[in-house]
Every structure is written in C-alpha cells, then in structure tokens.
C-alpha atoms as a PDB file:
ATOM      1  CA  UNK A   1     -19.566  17.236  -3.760  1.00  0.00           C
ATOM      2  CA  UNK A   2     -21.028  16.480  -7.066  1.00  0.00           C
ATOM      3  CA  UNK A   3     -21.783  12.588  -7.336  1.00  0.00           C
ATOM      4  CA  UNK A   4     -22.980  10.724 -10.720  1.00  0.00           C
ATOM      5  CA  UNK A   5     -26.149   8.617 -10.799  1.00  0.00           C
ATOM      6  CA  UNK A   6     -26.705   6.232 -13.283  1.00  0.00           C
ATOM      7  CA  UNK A   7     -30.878   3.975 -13.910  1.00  0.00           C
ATOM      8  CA  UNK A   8     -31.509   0.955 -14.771  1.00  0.00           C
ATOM      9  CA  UNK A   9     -35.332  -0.634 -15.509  1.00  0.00           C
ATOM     10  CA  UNK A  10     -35.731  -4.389 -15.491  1.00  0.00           C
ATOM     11  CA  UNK A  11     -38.779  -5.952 -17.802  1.00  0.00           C
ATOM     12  CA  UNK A  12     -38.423  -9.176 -19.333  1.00  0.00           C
ATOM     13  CA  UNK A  13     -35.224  -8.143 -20.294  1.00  0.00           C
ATOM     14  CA  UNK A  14     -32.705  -5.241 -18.307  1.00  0.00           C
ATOM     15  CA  UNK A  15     -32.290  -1.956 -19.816  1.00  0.00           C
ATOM     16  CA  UNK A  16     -30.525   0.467 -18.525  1.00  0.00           C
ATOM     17  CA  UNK A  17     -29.909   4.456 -19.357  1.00  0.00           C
ATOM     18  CA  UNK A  18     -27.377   5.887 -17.642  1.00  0.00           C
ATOM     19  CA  UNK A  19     -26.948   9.517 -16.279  1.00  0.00           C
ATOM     20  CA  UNK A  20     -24.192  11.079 -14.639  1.00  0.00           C
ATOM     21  CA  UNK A  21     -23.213  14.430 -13.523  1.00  0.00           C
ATOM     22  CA  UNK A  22     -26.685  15.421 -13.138  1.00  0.00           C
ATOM     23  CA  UNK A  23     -28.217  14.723 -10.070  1.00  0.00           C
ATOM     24  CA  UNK A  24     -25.641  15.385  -6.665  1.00  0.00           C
ATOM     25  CA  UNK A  25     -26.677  12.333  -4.479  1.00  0.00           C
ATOM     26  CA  UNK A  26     -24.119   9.547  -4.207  1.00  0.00           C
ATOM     27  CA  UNK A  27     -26.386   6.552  -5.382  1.00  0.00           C
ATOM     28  CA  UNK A  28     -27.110   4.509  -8.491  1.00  0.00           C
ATOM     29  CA  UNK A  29     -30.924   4.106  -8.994  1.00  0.00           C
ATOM     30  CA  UNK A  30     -32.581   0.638  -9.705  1.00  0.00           C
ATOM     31  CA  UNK A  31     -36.374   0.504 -10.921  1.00  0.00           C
ATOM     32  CA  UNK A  32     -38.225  -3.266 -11.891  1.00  0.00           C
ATOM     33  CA  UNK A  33     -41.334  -3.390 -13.769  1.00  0.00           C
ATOM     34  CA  UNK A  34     -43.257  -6.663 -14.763  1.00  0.00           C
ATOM     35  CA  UNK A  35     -44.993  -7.122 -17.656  1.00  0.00           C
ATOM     36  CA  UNK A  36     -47.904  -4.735 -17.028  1.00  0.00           C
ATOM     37  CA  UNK A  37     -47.573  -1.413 -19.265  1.00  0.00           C
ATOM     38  CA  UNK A  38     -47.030   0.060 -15.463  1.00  0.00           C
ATOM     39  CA  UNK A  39     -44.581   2.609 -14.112  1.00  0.00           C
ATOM     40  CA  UNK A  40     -41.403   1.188 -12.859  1.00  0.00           C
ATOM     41  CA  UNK A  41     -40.749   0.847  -8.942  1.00  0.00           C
ATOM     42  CA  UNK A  42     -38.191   2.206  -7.307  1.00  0.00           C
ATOM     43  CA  UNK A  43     -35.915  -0.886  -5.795  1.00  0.00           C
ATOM     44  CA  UNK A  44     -32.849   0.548  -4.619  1.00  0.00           C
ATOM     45  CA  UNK A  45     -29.629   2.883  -4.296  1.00  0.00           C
ATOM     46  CA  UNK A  46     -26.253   2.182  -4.949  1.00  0.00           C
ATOM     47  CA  UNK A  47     -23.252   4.276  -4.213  1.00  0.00           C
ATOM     48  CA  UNK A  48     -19.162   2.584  -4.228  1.00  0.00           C
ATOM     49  CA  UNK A  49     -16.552   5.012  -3.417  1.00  0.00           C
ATOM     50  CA  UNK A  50     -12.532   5.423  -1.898  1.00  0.00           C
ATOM     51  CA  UNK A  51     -10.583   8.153  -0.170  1.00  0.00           C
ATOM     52  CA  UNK A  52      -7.366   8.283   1.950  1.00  0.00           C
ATOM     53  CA  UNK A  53      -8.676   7.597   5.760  1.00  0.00           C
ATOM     54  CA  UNK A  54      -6.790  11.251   6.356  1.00  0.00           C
ATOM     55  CA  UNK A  55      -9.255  12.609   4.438  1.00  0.00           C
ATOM     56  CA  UNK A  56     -12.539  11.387   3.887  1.00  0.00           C
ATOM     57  CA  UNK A  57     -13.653  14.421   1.873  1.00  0.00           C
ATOM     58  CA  UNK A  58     -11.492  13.500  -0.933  1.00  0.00           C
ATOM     59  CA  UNK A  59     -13.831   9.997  -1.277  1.00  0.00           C
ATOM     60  CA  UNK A  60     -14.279   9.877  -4.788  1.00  0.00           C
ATOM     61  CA  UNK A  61     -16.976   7.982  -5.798  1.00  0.00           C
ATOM     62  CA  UNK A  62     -17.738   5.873  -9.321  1.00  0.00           C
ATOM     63  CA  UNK A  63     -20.808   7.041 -11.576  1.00  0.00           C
ATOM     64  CA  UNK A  64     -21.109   3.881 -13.451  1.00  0.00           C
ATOM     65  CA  UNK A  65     -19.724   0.938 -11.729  1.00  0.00           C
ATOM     66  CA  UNK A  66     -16.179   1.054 -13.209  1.00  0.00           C
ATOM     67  CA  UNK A  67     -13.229   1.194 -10.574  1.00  0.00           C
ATOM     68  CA  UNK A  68     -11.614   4.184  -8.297  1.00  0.00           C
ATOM     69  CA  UNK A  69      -8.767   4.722  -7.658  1.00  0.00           C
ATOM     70  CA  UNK A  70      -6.623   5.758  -4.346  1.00  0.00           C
ATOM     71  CA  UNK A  71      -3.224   6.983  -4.631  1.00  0.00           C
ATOM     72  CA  UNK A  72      -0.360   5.972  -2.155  1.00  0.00           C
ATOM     73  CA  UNK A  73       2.326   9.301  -2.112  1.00  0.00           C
ATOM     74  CA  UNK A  74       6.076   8.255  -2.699  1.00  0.00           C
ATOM     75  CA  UNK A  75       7.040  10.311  -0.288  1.00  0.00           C
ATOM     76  CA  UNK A  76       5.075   7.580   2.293  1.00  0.00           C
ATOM     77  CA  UNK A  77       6.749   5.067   0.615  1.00  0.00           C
ATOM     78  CA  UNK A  78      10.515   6.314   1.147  1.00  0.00           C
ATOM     79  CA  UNK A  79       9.608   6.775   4.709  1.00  0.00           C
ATOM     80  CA  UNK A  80      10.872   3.228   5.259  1.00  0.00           C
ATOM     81  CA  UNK A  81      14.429   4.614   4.682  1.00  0.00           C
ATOM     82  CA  UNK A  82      13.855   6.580   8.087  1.00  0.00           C
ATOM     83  CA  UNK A  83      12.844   3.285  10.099  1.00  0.00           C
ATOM     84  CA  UNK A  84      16.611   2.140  11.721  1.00  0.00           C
ATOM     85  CA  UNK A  85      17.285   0.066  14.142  1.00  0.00           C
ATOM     86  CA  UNK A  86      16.805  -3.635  14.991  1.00  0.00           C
ATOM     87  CA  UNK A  87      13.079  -5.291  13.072  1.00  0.00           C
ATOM     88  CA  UNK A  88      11.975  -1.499  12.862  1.00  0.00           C
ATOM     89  CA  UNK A  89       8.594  -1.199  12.340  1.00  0.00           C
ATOM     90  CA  UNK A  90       6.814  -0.943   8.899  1.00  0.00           C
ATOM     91  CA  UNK A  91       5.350   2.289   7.406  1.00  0.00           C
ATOM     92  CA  UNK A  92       1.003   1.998   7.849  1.00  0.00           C
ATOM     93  CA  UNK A  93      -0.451   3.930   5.331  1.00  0.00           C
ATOM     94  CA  UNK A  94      -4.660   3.553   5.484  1.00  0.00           C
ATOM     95  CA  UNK A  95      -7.420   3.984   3.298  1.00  0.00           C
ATOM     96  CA  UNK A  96     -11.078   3.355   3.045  1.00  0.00           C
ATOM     97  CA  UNK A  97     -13.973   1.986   0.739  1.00  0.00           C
ATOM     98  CA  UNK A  98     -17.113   2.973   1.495  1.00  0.00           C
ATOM     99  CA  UNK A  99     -20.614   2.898   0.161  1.00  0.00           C
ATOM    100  CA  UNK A 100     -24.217   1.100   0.259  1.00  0.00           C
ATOM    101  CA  UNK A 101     -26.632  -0.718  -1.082  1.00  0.00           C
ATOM    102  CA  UNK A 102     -30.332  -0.645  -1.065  1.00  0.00           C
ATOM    103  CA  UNK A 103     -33.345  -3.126  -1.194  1.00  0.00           C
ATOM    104  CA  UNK A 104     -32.373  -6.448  -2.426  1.00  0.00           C
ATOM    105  CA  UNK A 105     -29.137  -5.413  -3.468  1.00  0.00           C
ATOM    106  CA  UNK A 106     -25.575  -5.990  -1.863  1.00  0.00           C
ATOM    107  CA  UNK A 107     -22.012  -4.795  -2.579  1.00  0.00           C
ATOM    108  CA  UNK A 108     -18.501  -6.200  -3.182  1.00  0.00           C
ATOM    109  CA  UNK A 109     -15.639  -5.166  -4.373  1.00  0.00           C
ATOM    110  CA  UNK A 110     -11.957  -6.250  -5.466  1.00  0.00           C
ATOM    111  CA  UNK A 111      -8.816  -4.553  -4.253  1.00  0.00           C
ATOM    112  CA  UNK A 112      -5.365  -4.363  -6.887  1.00  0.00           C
ATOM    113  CA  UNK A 113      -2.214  -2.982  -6.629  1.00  0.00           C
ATOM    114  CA  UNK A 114      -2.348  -1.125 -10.155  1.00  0.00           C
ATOM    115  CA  UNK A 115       0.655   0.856 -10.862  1.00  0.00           C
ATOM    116  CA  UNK A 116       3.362   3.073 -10.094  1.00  0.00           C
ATOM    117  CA  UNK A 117       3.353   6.227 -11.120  1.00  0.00           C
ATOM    118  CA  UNK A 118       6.252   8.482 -11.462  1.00  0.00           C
ATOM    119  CA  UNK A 119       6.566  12.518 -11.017  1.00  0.00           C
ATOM    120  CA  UNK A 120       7.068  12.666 -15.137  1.00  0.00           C
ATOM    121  CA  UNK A 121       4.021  10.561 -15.691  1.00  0.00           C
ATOM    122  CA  UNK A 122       6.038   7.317 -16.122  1.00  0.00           C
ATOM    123  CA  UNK A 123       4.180   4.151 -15.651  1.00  0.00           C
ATOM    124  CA  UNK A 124       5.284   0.704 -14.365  1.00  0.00           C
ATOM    125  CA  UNK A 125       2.512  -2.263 -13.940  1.00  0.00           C
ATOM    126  CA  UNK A 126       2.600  -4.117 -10.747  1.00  0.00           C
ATOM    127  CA  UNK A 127       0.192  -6.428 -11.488  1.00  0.00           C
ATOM    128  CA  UNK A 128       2.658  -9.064 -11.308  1.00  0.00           C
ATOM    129  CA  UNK A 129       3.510  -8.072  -7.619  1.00  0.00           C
ATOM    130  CA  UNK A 130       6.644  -6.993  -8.070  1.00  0.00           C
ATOM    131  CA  UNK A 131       7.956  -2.850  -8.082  1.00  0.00           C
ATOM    132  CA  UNK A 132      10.206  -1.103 -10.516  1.00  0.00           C
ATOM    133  CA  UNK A 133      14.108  -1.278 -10.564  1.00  0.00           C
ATOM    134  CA  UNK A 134      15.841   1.412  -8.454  1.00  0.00           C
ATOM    135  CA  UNK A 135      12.734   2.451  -6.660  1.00  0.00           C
ATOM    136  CA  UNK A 136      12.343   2.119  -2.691  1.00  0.00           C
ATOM    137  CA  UNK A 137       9.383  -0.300  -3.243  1.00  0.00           C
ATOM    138  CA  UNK A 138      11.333  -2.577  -5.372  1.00  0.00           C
ATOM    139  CA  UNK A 139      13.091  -3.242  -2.128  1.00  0.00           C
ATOM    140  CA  UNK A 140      10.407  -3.367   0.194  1.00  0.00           C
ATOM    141  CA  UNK A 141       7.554  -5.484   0.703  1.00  0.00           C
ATOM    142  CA  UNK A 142       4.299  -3.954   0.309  1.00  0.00           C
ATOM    143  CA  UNK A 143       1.329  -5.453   2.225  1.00  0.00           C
ATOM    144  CA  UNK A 144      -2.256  -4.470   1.310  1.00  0.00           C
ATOM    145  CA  UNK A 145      -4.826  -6.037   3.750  1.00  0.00           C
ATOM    146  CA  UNK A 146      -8.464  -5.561   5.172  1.00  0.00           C
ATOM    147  CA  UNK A 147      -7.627  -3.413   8.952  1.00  0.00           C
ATOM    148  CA  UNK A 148      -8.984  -5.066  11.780  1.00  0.00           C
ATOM    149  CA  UNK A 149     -11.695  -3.955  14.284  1.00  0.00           C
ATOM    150  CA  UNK A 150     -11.330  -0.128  15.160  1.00  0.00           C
ATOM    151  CA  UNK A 151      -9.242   0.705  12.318  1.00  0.00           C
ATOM    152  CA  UNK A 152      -6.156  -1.445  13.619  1.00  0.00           C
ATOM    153  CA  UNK A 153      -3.128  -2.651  11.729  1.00  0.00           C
ATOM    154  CA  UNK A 154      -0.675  -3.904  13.890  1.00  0.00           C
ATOM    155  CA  UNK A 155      -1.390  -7.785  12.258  1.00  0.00           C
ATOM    156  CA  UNK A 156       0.830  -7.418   9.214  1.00  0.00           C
ATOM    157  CA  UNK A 157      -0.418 -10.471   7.464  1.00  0.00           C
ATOM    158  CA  UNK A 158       2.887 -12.995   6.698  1.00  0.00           C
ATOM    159  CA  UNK A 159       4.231 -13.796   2.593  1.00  0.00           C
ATOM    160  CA  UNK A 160       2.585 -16.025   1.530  1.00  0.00           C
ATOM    161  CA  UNK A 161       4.312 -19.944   1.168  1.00  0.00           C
ATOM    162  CA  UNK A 162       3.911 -19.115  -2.522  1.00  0.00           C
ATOM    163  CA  UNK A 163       4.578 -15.039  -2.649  1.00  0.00           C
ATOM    164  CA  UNK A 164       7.589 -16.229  -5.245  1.00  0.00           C
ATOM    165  CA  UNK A 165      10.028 -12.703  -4.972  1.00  0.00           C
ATOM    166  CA  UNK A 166       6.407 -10.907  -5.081  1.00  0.00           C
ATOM    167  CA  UNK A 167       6.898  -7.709  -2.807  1.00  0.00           C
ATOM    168  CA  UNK A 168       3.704  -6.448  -4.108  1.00  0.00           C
ATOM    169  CA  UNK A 169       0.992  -8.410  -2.231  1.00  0.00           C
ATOM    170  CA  UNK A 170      -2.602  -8.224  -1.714  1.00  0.00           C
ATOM    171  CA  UNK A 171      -4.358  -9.946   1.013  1.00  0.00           C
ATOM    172  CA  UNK A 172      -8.002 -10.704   0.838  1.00  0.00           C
ATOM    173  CA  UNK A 173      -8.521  -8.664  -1.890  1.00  0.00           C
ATOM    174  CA  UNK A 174     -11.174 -10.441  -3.847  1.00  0.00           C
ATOM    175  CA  UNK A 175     -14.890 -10.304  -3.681  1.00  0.00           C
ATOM    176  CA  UNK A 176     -14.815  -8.243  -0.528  1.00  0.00           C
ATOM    177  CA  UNK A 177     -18.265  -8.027   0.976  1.00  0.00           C
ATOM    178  CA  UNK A 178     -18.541  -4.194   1.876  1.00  0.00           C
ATOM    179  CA  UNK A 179     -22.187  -4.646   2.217  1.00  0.00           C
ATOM    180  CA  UNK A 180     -24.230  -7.985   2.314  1.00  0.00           C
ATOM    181  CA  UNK A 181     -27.580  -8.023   0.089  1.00  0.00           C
ATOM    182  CA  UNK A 182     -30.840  -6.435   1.793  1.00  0.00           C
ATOM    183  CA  UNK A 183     -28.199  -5.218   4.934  1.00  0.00           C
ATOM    184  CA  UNK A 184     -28.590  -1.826   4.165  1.00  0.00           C
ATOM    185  CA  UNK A 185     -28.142   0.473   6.873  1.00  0.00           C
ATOM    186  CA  UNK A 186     -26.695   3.125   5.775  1.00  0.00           C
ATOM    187  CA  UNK A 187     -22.973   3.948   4.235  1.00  0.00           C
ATOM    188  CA  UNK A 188     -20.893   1.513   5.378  1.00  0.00           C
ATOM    189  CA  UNK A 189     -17.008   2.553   5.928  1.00  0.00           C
ATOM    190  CA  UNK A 190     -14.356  -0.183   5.420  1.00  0.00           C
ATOM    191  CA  UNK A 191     -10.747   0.695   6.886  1.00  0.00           C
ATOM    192  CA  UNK A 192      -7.604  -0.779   5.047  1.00  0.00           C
ATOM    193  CA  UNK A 193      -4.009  -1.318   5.702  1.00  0.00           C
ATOM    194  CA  UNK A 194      -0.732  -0.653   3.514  1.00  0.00           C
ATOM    195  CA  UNK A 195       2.121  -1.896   5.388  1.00  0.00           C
ATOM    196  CA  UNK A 196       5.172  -0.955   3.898  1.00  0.00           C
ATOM    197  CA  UNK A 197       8.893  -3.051   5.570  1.00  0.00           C
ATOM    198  CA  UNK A 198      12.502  -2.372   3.679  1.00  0.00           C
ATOM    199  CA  UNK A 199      14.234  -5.851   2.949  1.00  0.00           C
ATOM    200  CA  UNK A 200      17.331  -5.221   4.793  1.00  0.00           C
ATOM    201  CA  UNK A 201      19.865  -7.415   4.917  1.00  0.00           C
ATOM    202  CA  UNK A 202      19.935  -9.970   8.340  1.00  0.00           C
ATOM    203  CA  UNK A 203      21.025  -7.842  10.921  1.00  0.00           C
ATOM    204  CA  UNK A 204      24.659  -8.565  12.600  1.00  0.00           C
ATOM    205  CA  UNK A 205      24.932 -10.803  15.977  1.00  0.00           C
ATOM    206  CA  UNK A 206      28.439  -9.842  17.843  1.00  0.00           C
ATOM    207  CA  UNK A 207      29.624 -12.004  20.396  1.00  0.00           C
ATOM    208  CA  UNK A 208      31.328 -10.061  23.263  1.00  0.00           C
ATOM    209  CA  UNK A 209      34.104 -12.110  25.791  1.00  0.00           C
ATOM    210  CA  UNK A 210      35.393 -10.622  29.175  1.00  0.00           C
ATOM    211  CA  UNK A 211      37.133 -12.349  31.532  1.00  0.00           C
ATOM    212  CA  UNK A 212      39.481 -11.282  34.936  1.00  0.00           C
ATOM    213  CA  UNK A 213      41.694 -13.323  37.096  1.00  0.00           C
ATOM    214  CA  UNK A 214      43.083 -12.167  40.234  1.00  0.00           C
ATOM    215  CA  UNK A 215      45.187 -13.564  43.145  1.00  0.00           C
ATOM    216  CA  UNK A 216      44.578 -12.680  46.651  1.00  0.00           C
ATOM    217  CA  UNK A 217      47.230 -11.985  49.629  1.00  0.00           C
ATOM    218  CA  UNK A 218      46.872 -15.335  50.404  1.00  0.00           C
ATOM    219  CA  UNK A 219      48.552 -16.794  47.042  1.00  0.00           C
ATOM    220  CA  UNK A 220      44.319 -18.053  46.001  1.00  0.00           C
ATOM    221  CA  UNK A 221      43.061 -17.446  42.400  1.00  0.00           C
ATOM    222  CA  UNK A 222      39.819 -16.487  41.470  1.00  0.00           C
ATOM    223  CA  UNK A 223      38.418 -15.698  38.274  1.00  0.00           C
ATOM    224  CA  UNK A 224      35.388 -14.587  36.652  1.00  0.00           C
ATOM    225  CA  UNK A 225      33.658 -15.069  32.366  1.00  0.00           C
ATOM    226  CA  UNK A 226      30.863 -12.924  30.992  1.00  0.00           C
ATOM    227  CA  UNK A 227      29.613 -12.820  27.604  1.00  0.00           C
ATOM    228  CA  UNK A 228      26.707 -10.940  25.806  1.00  0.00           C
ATOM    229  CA  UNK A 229      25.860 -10.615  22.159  1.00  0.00           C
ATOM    230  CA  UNK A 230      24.884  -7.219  20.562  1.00  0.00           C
ATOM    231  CA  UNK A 231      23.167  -6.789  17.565  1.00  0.00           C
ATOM    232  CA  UNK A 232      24.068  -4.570  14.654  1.00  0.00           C
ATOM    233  CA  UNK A 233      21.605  -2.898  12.325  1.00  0.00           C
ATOM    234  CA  UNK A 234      21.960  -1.730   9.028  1.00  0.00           C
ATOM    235  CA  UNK A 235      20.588   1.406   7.958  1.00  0.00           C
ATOM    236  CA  UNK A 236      18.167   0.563   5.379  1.00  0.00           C
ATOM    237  CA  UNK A 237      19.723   2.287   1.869  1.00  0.00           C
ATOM    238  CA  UNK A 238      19.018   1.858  -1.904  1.00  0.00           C
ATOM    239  CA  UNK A 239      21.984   0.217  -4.079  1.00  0.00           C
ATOM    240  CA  UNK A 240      24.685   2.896  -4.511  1.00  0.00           C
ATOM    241  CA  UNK A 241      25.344   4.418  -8.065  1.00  0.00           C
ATOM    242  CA  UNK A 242      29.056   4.442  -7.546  1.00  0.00           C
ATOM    243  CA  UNK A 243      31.670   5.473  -5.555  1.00  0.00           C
ATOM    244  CA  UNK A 244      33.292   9.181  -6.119  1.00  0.00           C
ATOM    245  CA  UNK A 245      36.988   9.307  -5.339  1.00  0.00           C
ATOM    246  CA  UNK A 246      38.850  12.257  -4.242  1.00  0.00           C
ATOM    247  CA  UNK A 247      42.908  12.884  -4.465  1.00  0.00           C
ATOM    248  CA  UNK A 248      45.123  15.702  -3.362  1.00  0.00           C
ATOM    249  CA  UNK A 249      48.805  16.198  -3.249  1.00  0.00           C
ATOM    250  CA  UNK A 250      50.582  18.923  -2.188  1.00  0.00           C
ATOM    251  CA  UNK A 251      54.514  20.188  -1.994  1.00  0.00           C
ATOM    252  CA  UNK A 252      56.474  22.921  -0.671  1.00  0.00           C
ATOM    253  CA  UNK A 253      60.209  23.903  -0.327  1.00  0.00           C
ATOM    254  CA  UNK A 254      61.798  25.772   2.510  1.00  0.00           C
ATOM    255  CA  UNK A 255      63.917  28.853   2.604  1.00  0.00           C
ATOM    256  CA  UNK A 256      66.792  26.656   3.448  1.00  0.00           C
ATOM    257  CA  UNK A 257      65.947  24.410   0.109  1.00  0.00           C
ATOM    258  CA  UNK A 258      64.092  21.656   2.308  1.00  0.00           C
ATOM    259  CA  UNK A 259      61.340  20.341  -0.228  1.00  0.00           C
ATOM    260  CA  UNK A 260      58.441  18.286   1.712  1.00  0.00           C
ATOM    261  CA  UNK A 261      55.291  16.908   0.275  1.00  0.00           C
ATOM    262  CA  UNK A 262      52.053  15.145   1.016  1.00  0.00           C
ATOM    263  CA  UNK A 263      49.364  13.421  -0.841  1.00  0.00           C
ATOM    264  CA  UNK A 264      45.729  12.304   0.489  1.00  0.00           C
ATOM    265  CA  UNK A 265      42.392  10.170  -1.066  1.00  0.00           C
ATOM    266  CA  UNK A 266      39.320   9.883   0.440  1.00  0.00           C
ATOM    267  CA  UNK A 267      36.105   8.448  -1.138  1.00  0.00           C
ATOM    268  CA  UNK A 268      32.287   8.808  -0.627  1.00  0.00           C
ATOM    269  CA  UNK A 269      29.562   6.063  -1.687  1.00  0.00           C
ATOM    270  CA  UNK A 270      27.116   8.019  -3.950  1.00  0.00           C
ATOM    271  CA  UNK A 271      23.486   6.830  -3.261  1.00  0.00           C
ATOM    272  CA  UNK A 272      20.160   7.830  -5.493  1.00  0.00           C
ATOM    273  CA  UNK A 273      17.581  10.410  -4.329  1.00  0.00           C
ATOM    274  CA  UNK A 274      14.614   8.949  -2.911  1.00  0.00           C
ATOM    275  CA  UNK A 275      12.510  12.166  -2.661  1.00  0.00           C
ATOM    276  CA  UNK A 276      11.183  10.818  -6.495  1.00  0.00           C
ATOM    277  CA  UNK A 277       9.673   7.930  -5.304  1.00  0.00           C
ATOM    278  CA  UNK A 278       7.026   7.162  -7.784  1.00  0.00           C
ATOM    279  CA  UNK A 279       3.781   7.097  -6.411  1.00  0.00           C
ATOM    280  CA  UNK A 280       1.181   3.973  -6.004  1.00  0.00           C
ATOM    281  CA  UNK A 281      -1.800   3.304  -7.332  1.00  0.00           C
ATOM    282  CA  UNK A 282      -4.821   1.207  -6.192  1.00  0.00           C
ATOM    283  CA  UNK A 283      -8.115   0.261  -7.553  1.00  0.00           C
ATOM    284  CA  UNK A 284     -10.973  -0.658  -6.045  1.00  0.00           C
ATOM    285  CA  UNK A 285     -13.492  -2.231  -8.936  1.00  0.00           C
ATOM    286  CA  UNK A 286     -17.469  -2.641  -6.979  1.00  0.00           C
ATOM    287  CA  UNK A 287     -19.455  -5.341  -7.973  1.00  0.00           C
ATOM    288  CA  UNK A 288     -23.334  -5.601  -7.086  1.00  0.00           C
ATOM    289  CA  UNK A 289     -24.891  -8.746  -5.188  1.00  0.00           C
ATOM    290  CA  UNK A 290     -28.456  -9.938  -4.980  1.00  0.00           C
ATOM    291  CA  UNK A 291     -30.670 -11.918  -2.834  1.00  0.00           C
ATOM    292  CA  UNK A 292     -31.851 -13.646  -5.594  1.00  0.00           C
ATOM    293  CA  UNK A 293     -29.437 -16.609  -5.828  1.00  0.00           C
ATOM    294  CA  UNK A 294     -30.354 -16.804 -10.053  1.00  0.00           C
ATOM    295  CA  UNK A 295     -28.736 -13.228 -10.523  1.00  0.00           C
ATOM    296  CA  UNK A 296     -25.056 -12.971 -10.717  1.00  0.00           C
ATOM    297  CA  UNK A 297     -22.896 -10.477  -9.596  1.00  0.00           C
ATOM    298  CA  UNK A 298     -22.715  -7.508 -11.605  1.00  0.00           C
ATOM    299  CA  UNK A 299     -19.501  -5.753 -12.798  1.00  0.00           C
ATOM    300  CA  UNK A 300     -21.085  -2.390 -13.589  1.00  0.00           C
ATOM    301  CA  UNK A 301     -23.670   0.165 -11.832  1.00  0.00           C
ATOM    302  CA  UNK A 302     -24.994   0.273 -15.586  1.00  0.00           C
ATOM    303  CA  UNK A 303     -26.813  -1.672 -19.043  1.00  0.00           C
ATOM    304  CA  UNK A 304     -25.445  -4.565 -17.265  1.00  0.00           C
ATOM    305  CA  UNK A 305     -26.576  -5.294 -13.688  1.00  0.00           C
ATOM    306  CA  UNK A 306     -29.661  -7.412 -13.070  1.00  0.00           C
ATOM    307  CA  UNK A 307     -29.050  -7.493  -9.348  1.00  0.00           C
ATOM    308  CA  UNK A 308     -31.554  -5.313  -8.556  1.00  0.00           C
ATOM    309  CA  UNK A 309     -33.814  -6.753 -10.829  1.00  0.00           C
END
C-alpha cells in the first residue's frame, strides 16, 4: 500500500517541505536543528489513518495531516427496518483509527458525522445532527461512540439531556487521545461504535381478562380471574407515499334473463424503497501533541506543526 510522507525541520523558526507519494512507509518525518549550521536530527514518525474494522486493508491513511474519511453503506443503515419485535436491538456498525507517534510527539484526533451521500452523488450536511427527509436515518438515531475494551459495543451511550431532535450524535468525539506524547509503541488500533435504533412509535400494552364460574353438585360456587398484558410491536416502516386504491365491478345475465352483479375495492399502503439509502460519511481530522507543554497542538502533519519541534 502506497503511503504519503510529508518533513518538517525546526530552527528558530519551523519550516516544513512536504512530500507525498514518494516514499511507501506510513509515517510523517520530523527533524529539529538548533542554531548550529548542523544537519537536522531525526525526532520522530507520524502516521493517522481509518478503515472499516471488516477490513483493515482498506485503512487509508492521510499524507499531510488533513482528515480521512470512513464511509458507513446505506444498505447498513436500512438494516434497522429488519429489527422487529419488542426494544429490538440496534444495528452496530464498527470502525477503527489507527496510527502512531514517535519521540516527543503524541496523537489526537476528532471524530464528525460529515455527510450523507446519495447513489447520484447528492449531498446532505449533518453537521447539525440531524439526517435528510425521507431517508431511514432521518428516523433513526445514530450513535457514534469510542467501543469499549475488546472491541465491545453493547453500552449504547443515552441522548443526551440536551440532544434537541438531534438523531445524529457523536459521543466523545473531540480531542481523542489515540496516542499520548513520547508513548510510542508501535501502531496503536482504536475500535469504534455506530449504533444505529429506528424511532418507532411506543409499542402497544393489551390487557387480557378471563374469568370462569362454576357450581358444583352440591349447589357451591366457585370462581376463578386471570389477567396478563401482551405487548404489540410495530414493524418499524418509513412514512407511506400514499395509498393505491383498487375497484372492480362485474355483471352477468342468465339464459333465463336473470341479471346479477358484483362490485369489490381493496387498497394497499404504498411505502418508499429503502435499498437507496444514502450512504454516511465520517471524518476523522488528527492533530499532533507534544511533551513540551509551550507547543500547541497541531492541525496538520505539515508547514504548520511545531510539536515535534
């Protein structure tokens, strides 16, 4: 897999030159030099990258800092449509960040629900947390959220007291330490969660009644009460486009002259395909940290970042 590297030398003032497409090692090359005309030394390596956790080859990795991207199929997204029953469980969906940092340098990164993305190329923003009109998602709740140890997601994070509507949400998604500064220990693998519930409707609560009386040879009564409750759920379904009516009528007359006829309607709810689901996009934008409590955070691998200074 072909990786990008991108330099940066440190004198009084940072320079940097990047290069990408060059050299095939995952990493981002830092060098420091004082004020002695001397060759710069070699500080550290920095590689940030994403993938699907199906498929860890397909990790693609940024050659100058800026974000990547990992894409969340439709077609996972309309599974939710599939989950019946009572409180069904949501759709998981996982993906990981990975990467490293060398010598004094660290790595963080933030997490954002981006877009959707449709099959013509359509684009809707969700950076206001909430999904397009007529889409699965825009009935669902999507939950984005750091997996916890051994890859586990079963602890769907809560909304939020202040989530407003928002079905879009992001949990812990800013400034997340992938790597601290001077940790290195090689690439370090983050798993993440995408759970994904339908907003049905409260599901139905029937109350059932039975009770018997009887009378025994001897003229004495005795009876008997049970109740239980069973609980309806709905099939989770996108808002119908209309209803399509049907009518027939037919008539016929006898040999003998008898005339008889008959007329019949019958209707069917129409509902919208969900097979074109668009498709979700998140970013994952790397910042690099530094021991050195006077350098800030930088937001590119590139002319910018003193943190390997």
């Amino acid at each position: 897999m072909m990786r990008c590297v991108s330099r940066v030398a440190a004198a009084s003032v940072v320079a940097g030159l990047l290069a990408c497409g060059v050299v095939s090692a995952a990493h981002a090359l830092w060098s420091a030099a004082d004020a002695e005309p001397t060759a710069p030394v070699a500080m550290g390596r920095v590689a940030f990258g994403a993938n699907p956790a199906a498929d860890p080859e397909a990790a693609v990795y940024t050659p100058d800092g800026g974000p990547v991207e990992v894409r969340i199929p439709g077609a996972t997204i309309a599974e939710v449509l599939g989950h019946t029953g009572i409180a069904p469980d949501p759709v998981i969906w996982r993906f990981q960040a990975r990467g490293y940092a060398e010598g004094i340098t660290g790595l963080a990164f933030d997490v954002a629900a981006a877009r959707q993305v449709a099959a013509d190329g359509t684009t809707i923003a969700l950076d206001d947390g909430y999904a397009a009109e007529r889409t699965v998602l825009r009935y669902s709740t999507m939950r984005v959220y750091p997996a916890a140890a051994g890859g586990d997601c079963s602890a769907v994070p809560a909304l939020p007291a202040d989530a407003g509507g928002r079905n879009v949400l992001v949990y812990d998604g800013a400034g997340h330490v992938l790597q601290a500064p001077g940790a290195y220990g090689g690439e370090t693998v983050q798993d993440w969660c995408v759970a994904i519930g339908y907003n049905a409707p409260p599901d139905g609560l029937y109350r059932n009644t039975a009770s018997a009386v009887g009378t025994g040879d001897d003229g004495r009564q005795a009876s008997a009460l049970s109740e239980w409750i069973t609980a309806v759920g709905y099939p989770p379904t996108l808002d119908s486009v209309g209803e399509y009516a049907n009518a027939a009528e037919t008539s016929g007359t006898a040999v003998d002259g008898t005339s008889v006829s008959d007329a019949a309607r019958w209707a069917a709810v129409l509902y919208p395909d969900a097979s074109g689901e668009p498709d979700v996009i998140l970013t994952l934008d790397p910042v690099v940290t530094s021991l050195r409590p006077d350098v800030a955070p930088g937001d590119h691998f590139g002319l910018e970042s003193a943190a390997a200074d």
